[in-house]
Amino acid sequence: MRFPARALYEQRLAIRDDLAFLRELCKEVGSEKDLNLAQWCSWYAAVLDFKPDLIIELGRGKGNSTALFTQAANRLGDVFVASFCKSTDWEAETGPRLVAKLGADWFSPLKIYRIGIEQVDFSFVIGDAKRILLLWDAHGMVVAGHVLSHVMPMLAKLDHLVICHDVSDNRMWPDASRSYEGRHFWHGMDAFEKAPQTTARLNILWLNTVVDQFIPILDFCWRNRIELHSADWEVKEDLVDCHVKLDAVRAVLPDDAFSPVTHWAYFTMNESSGPWCFPAMFT
Ligand SMILES: C[S@@+](CC[C@H](N)C(=O)[O-])C[C@H]1O[C@@H](n2cnc3c(N)ncnc32)[C@H](O)[C@@H]1O
């Protein structure tokens, strides 16, 4: 089984054991439009299965991923979560609400940085970590430039996995309309955000998104002879289409905690021994 399917399957009992707490946390964060409970469970399984010693979160927003990573770190032990975002939502809203409920100890694996990701020297963050899970959930070319030219050369030498959010897999809906429905073709996420009613989404083969960074990510993966893996497709092929395994997951997880569609992809340079290619940094 490939990683996202294996993680859900192997960690199904851990998810079941923690589900009431995860559900309560998800409700406290109060932003299911950014990440619903099934997506929480899918990333919770990913962390428990990958067992990183460092989680780097790029893009915190209201803090769904922040909270679920911190809970996973508490469960695993010896995991540090470094969260980077320019948003103030965590300090202003989510953090104080969670401290009041959970007490300060629960936060000990977590360090919050409110900063532009492109300003961060990640060599100080990575330090002597050996196994890193990076969540890439801050969108746009500026962050992409910093990740691909500055962060990836350091991760390439270590065990790592990069989870990329906000991408769907067209193969999950083979009968979906391919029409533009009278819209312009996609021409950047800023244009999309300004006029979503008149701008189509971007399709590149299986990949369907509205955010910019998937273009340089696909380019980077091709140059480095690695794959951009679709989590939804691998869960479909390796878990959903295998009835015995699906039944085992469904037997312990209710419908809101397991979905075959969670809209993320992942890549790792550990798939290749090189030669590696990195873009120059923007100046
Ligand atoms: C989609 S939200 C993150 C959602 C979060 N991971 C969750 O699970 O709820 C993306 C966040 O990235 C932040 N962001 C975008 N570009 C950034 C940058 N250059 N530096 C820091 N944060 C950035 C945005 O402000 C926003 O809060």
Short mmCIF file of C-alpha atoms and ligand atoms in Angstrom, two decimals:
data_model
loop_
_atom_site.label_atom_id
_atom_site.label_comp_id
_atom_site.label_asym_id
_atom_site.label_seq_id
_atom_site.Cartn_x
_atom_site.Cartn_y
_atom_site.Cartn_z
CA MET A 1 0.00 0.00 0.00
CA ARG A 2 1.28 3.45 -0.82
CA PHE A 3 1.73 6.00 1.94
CA PRO A 4 -1.68 7.75 2.37
CA ALA A 5 -3.61 4.47 2.15
CA ARG A 6 -1.19 2.62 4.40
CA ALA A 7 -1.28 5.43 6.96
CA LEU A 8 -5.09 5.40 7.14
CA TYR A 9 -5.20 1.62 7.31
CA GLU A 10 -2.41 1.15 9.86
CA GLN A 11 -3.46 4.08 12.04
CA ARG A 12 -7.21 3.44 11.98
CA LEU A 13 -7.31 2.28 15.60
CA ALA A 14 -5.23 5.26 16.78
CA ILE A 15 -7.64 7.58 14.97
CA ARG A 16 -10.59 5.78 16.50
CA ASP A 17 -9.08 6.10 19.99
CA ASP A 18 -8.46 9.85 19.58
CA LEU A 19 -11.50 10.68 17.47
CA ALA A 20 -13.62 12.29 20.18
CA PHE A 21 -10.73 14.60 21.06
CA LEU A 22 -9.95 15.37 17.39
CA ARG A 23 -13.61 16.16 16.78
CA GLU A 24 -13.68 18.54 19.74
CA LEU A 25 -10.43 20.21 18.63
CA CYS A 26 -11.76 20.60 15.10
CA LYS A 27 -14.90 22.24 16.47
CA GLU A 28 -12.85 24.60 18.67
CA VAL A 29 -10.71 25.69 15.71
CA GLY A 30 -13.99 26.38 13.96
CA SER A 31 -12.83 26.46 10.35
CA GLU A 32 -13.97 23.25 8.69
CA LYS A 33 -14.13 25.08 5.36
CA ASP A 34 -10.30 25.04 5.42
CA LEU A 35 -10.03 21.42 6.63
CA ASN A 36 -12.89 19.09 7.50
CA LEU A 37 -12.75 16.27 10.04
CA ALA A 38 -11.96 13.59 7.46
CA GLN A 39 -9.03 15.69 6.25
CA TRP A 40 -7.89 16.10 9.85
CA CYS A 41 -7.94 12.31 10.24
CA SER A 42 -6.07 11.75 7.00
CA TRP A 43 -3.20 14.07 8.07
CA TYR A 44 -3.30 12.72 11.63
CA ALA A 45 -2.76 9.25 10.18
CA ALA A 46 0.01 10.61 7.94
CA VAL A 47 1.93 12.05 10.90
CA LEU A 48 1.46 8.99 13.12
CA ASP A 49 2.62 6.72 10.31
CA PHE A 50 5.54 8.83 9.09
CA LYS A 51 6.80 9.50 12.65
CA PRO A 52 8.74 12.69 11.97
CA ASP A 53 10.94 14.34 14.59
CA LEU A 54 10.13 17.76 13.12
CA ILE A 55 6.95 19.05 11.48
CA ILE A 56 7.26 22.31 9.55
CA GLU A 57 3.89 23.89 8.90
CA LEU A 58 3.80 26.50 6.15
CA GLY A 59 0.41 28.24 6.39
CA ARG A 60 -1.48 28.13 9.68
CA GLY A 61 -4.55 30.33 9.08
CA LYS A 62 -7.07 29.56 11.84
CA GLY A 63 -4.98 26.54 12.76
CA ASN A 64 -6.61 23.23 11.77
CA SER A 65 -3.30 21.68 10.79
CA THR A 66 -1.54 23.40 13.72
CA ALA A 67 -3.90 21.79 16.20
CA LEU A 68 -3.91 18.33 14.65
CA PHE A 69 -0.11 18.29 14.29
CA THR A 70 0.28 19.37 17.91
CA GLN A 71 -2.05 16.59 19.02
CA ALA A 72 -0.12 14.08 16.90
CA ALA A 73 3.15 15.35 18.41
CA ASN A 74 1.73 14.92 21.90
CA ARG A 75 0.69 11.38 21.05
CA LEU A 76 4.01 10.41 19.45
CA GLY A 77 6.35 12.28 21.86
CA ASP A 78 9.71 13.79 20.80
CA VAL A 79 8.21 15.67 17.86
CA PHE A 80 8.61 19.42 17.44
CA VAL A 81 6.07 21.44 15.43
CA ALA A 82 7.30 24.73 13.93
CA SER A 83 4.40 26.72 12.49
CA PHE A 84 4.94 29.63 10.06
CA CYS A 85 2.28 32.03 8.87
CA LYS A 86 1.68 35.73 8.50
CA SER A 87 -1.88 35.43 9.81
CA THR A 88 -2.67 36.61 13.36
CA ASP A 89 -5.67 34.28 13.73
CA TRP A 90 -3.92 31.78 15.98
CA GLU A 91 -2.65 34.29 18.54
CA ALA A 92 -5.85 36.33 18.42
CA GLU A 93 -8.48 33.57 18.42
CA THR A 94 -7.63 29.90 18.24
CA GLY A 95 -4.64 29.76 20.60
CA PRO A 96 -6.34 31.50 23.57
CA ARG A 97 -9.48 29.36 23.12
CA LEU A 98 -7.43 26.17 23.14
CA VAL A 99 -5.24 27.22 26.10
CA ALA A 100 -8.37 27.82 28.16
CA LYS A 101 -9.61 24.32 27.29
CA LEU A 102 -6.43 22.26 27.24
CA GLY A 103 -3.89 24.00 29.47
CA ALA A 104 -0.38 25.11 28.51
CA ASP A 105 1.30 21.67 28.60
CA TRP A 106 -0.52 20.49 25.50
CA PHE A 107 1.22 23.30 23.56
CA SER A 108 4.76 22.32 24.55
CA PRO A 109 5.67 20.63 21.21
CA LEU A 110 4.53 23.74 19.27
CA LYS A 111 6.31 26.97 18.37
CA ILE A 112 4.35 29.65 16.54
CA TYR A 113 6.11 32.10 14.20
CA ARG A 114 4.16 35.00 12.72
CA ILE A 115 6.31 35.96 9.76
CA GLY A 116 6.51 35.92 5.96
CA ILE A 117 7.75 32.42 5.09
CA GLU A 118 10.09 33.86 2.45
CA GLN A 119 11.97 35.71 5.22
CA VAL A 120 12.83 32.60 7.23
CA ASP A 121 16.26 30.95 7.26
CA PHE A 122 15.09 27.35 7.66
CA SER A 123 18.56 26.02 8.45
CA PHE A 124 17.93 27.22 12.03
CA VAL A 125 14.56 25.51 12.10
CA ILE A 126 15.82 22.22 10.71
CA GLY A 127 18.87 22.15 13.00
CA ASP A 128 19.74 18.52 13.66
CA ALA A 129 16.30 17.08 12.82
CA LYS A 130 16.49 13.82 10.94
CA ARG A 131 13.00 13.13 9.69
CA ILE A 132 10.86 16.02 8.57
CA LEU A 133 7.26 16.35 7.50
CA LEU A 134 6.59 19.63 5.76
CA LEU A 135 3.05 20.86 5.20
CA TRP A 136 2.85 23.26 2.25
CA ASP A 137 -0.43 25.10 2.73
CA ALA A 138 0.66 28.70 2.05
CA HIS A 139 -0.05 29.53 -1.53
CA GLY A 140 1.69 31.45 -4.28
CA MET A 141 4.94 31.82 -6.17
CA VAL A 142 6.81 33.70 -3.43
CA VAL A 143 6.52 30.82 -0.96
CA ALA A 144 7.17 28.34 -3.79
CA GLY A 145 10.43 30.11 -4.65
CA HIS A 146 11.61 29.89 -1.04
CA VAL A 147 10.60 26.26 -0.55
CA LEU A 148 12.09 24.93 -3.79
CA SER A 149 15.33 26.92 -3.77
CA HIS A 150 16.06 27.20 -0.02
CA VAL A 151 14.20 24.49 1.93
CA MET A 152 14.33 21.54 -0.48
CA PRO A 153 18.16 21.44 -0.78
CA MET A 154 18.26 20.88 3.00
CA LEU A 155 15.40 18.37 3.06
CA ALA A 156 16.89 16.38 0.17
CA LYS A 157 19.69 15.18 2.46
CA LEU A 158 17.25 14.02 5.17
CA ASP A 159 14.26 11.70 5.40
CA HIS A 160 11.33 13.89 4.50
CA LEU A 161 7.88 14.15 3.03
CA VAL A 162 6.16 17.25 1.64
CA ILE A 163 2.35 17.37 1.87
CA CYS A 164 0.74 19.86 -0.51
CA HIS A 165 -2.83 20.93 0.12
CA ASP A 166 -5.60 22.27 -2.13
CA VAL A 167 -5.30 19.98 -5.11
CA SER A 168 -7.92 17.61 -6.45
CA ASP A 169 -7.57 14.58 -8.70
CA ASN A 170 -9.64 14.62 -11.90
CA ARG A 171 -9.52 10.82 -12.08
CA MET A 172 -11.87 10.70 -9.07
CA TRP A 173 -14.65 12.20 -11.25
CA PRO A 174 -14.17 10.63 -14.71
CA ASP A 175 -17.59 11.85 -15.90
CA ALA A 176 -17.15 15.46 -14.80
CA SER A 177 -17.77 18.12 -17.43
CA ARG A 178 -14.66 19.41 -19.17
CA SER A 179 -16.39 22.59 -20.28
CA TYR A 180 -15.10 26.04 -19.35
CA GLU A 181 -18.77 26.90 -18.78
CA GLY A 182 -18.24 30.30 -20.34
CA ARG A 183 -15.31 31.17 -18.07
CA HIS A 184 -11.80 32.43 -18.88
CA PHE A 185 -9.04 29.88 -18.59
CA TRP A 186 -7.14 29.94 -15.27
CA HIS A 187 -4.49 32.65 -15.28
CA GLY A 188 -3.12 32.76 -11.77
CA MET A 189 -4.62 32.43 -8.29
CA ASP A 190 -4.94 36.18 -7.72
CA ALA A 191 -7.08 36.49 -10.85
CA PHE A 192 -9.09 33.47 -9.72
CA GLU A 193 -9.68 34.92 -6.26
CA LYS A 194 -10.78 38.25 -7.75
CA ALA A 195 -13.30 36.68 -10.13
CA PRO A 196 -14.05 33.04 -9.29
CA GLN A 197 -17.39 33.18 -11.12
CA THR A 198 -15.73 34.03 -14.42
CA THR A 199 -12.44 32.10 -14.10
CA ALA A 200 -12.08 28.35 -14.56
CA ARG A 201 -9.93 26.09 -12.39
CA LEU A 202 -6.56 24.85 -13.65
CA ASN A 203 -6.30 21.28 -14.98
CA ILE A 204 -2.95 19.66 -15.76
CA LEU A 205 -3.66 15.99 -16.54
CA TRP A 206 -4.98 14.53 -13.26
CA LEU A 207 -4.24 17.65 -11.24
CA ASN A 208 -6.99 20.20 -10.58
CA THR A 209 -6.32 23.30 -8.48
CA VAL A 210 -6.61 27.08 -8.30
CA VAL A 211 -3.32 27.81 -6.50
CA ASP A 212 -0.12 28.87 -8.27
CA GLN A 213 2.53 26.68 -6.68
CA PHE A 214 1.53 23.43 -8.40
CA ILE A 215 3.11 24.63 -11.65
CA PRO A 216 6.63 25.01 -10.18
CA ILE A 217 6.05 21.88 -8.05
CA LEU A 218 5.29 19.76 -11.15
CA ASP A 219 8.28 21.28 -12.94
CA PHE A 220 10.49 20.53 -9.90
CA CYS A 221 9.28 16.92 -9.66
CA TRP A 222 9.92 16.29 -13.36
CA ARG A 223 13.44 17.75 -13.19
CA ASN A 224 14.26 15.64 -10.14
CA ARG A 225 12.75 12.42 -11.50
CA ILE A 226 10.30 12.13 -8.64
CA GLU A 227 6.53 11.84 -8.64
CA LEU A 228 3.90 14.23 -7.36
CA HIS A 229 1.64 11.64 -5.72
CA SER A 230 -2.10 12.13 -5.50
CA ALA A 231 -3.25 11.06 -2.03
CA ASP A 232 -6.85 10.61 -3.18
CA TRP A 233 -5.87 8.34 -6.07
CA GLU A 234 -3.58 6.20 -3.95
CA VAL A 235 -6.28 5.86 -1.28
CA LYS A 236 -8.75 4.87 -3.99
CA GLU A 237 -6.52 2.28 -5.64
CA ASP A 238 -4.88 0.83 -2.53
CA LEU A 239 -7.68 1.05 0.02
CA VAL A 240 -11.13 1.93 -1.33
CA ASP A 241 -10.92 -0.59 -4.19
CA CYS A 242 -9.79 -3.31 -1.79
CA HIS A 243 -12.96 -4.24 0.05
CA VAL A 244 -11.36 -6.11 2.93
CA LYS A 245 -9.18 -3.14 3.84
CA LEU A 246 -11.96 -0.62 3.28
CA ASP A 247 -14.29 -2.64 5.51
CA ALA A 248 -11.63 -2.68 8.24
CA VAL A 249 -11.39 1.12 8.12
CA ARG A 250 -15.15 1.67 7.88
CA ALA A 251 -15.70 -0.70 10.82
CA VAL A 252 -13.85 1.67 13.17
CA LEU A 253 -14.26 5.12 11.61
CA PRO A 254 -17.62 6.85 11.12
CA ASP A 255 -18.44 8.60 7.84
CA ASP A 256 -17.32 12.06 8.94
CA ALA A 257 -13.88 10.73 9.93
CA PHE A 258 -13.03 8.92 6.71
CA SER A 259 -13.41 10.20 3.17
CA PRO A 260 -11.77 8.90 0.00
CA VAL A 261 -11.41 12.54 -1.11
CA THR A 262 -9.14 14.76 0.98
CA HIS A 263 -7.52 16.99 -1.68
CA TRP A 264 -3.81 16.65 -1.07
CA ALA A 265 -0.70 15.49 -2.88
CA TYR A 266 2.80 14.72 -1.68
CA PHE A 267 6.34 14.36 -2.92
CA THR A 268 9.70 13.37 -1.53
CA MET A 269 13.19 13.68 -2.94
CA ASN A 270 14.00 10.44 -1.09
CA GLU A 271 12.61 8.71 -4.21
CA SER A 272 15.69 9.73 -6.16
CA SER A 273 19.41 9.50 -5.52
CA GLY A 274 20.00 12.52 -7.75
CA PRO A 275 21.49 14.36 -9.45
CA TRP A 276 19.20 16.91 -7.85
CA CYS A 277 18.15 20.19 -9.45
CA PHE A 278 17.17 23.29 -7.51
CA PRO A 279 16.08 26.66 -8.86
CA ALA A 280 18.02 29.81 -7.98
CA MET A 281 16.53 31.97 -5.25
CA PHE A 282 14.52 35.04 -6.20
CA THR A 283 16.48 38.17 -5.33
C1 LIG B 1 -5.00 28.00 3.49
S1 LIG B 1 -4.43 28.88 4.86
C2 LIG B 1 -3.74 27.64 5.88
C3 LIG B 1 -4.78 26.73 6.48
C4 LIG B 1 -4.24 25.84 7.58
N1 LIG B 1 -3.14 25.00 7.15
C5 LIG B 1 -5.37 24.99 8.15
O1 LIG B 1 -5.21 23.75 8.16
O2 LIG B 1 -6.36 25.55 8.61
C6 LIG B 1 -3.00 29.64 4.17
C7 LIG B 1 -2.31 30.61 5.10
O3 LIG B 1 -1.01 30.90 4.54
C8 LIG B 1 -0.72 32.25 4.80
N2 LIG B 1 0.32 32.72 3.88
C9 LIG B 1 0.22 32.89 2.53
N3 LIG B 1 1.39 33.37 2.04
C10 LIG B 1 2.23 33.48 3.09
C11 LIG B 1 3.58 33.92 3.24
N4 LIG B 1 4.29 34.36 2.18
N5 LIG B 1 4.13 33.91 4.46
C12 LIG B 1 3.43 33.51 5.53
N6 LIG B 1 2.16 33.08 5.46
C13 LIG B 1 1.56 33.07 4.26
C14 LIG B 1 -2.06 32.95 4.66
O4 LIG B 1 -2.05 34.17 5.36
C15 LIG B 1 -3.03 31.94 5.24
O5 LIG B 1 -3.24 32.20 6.61
#
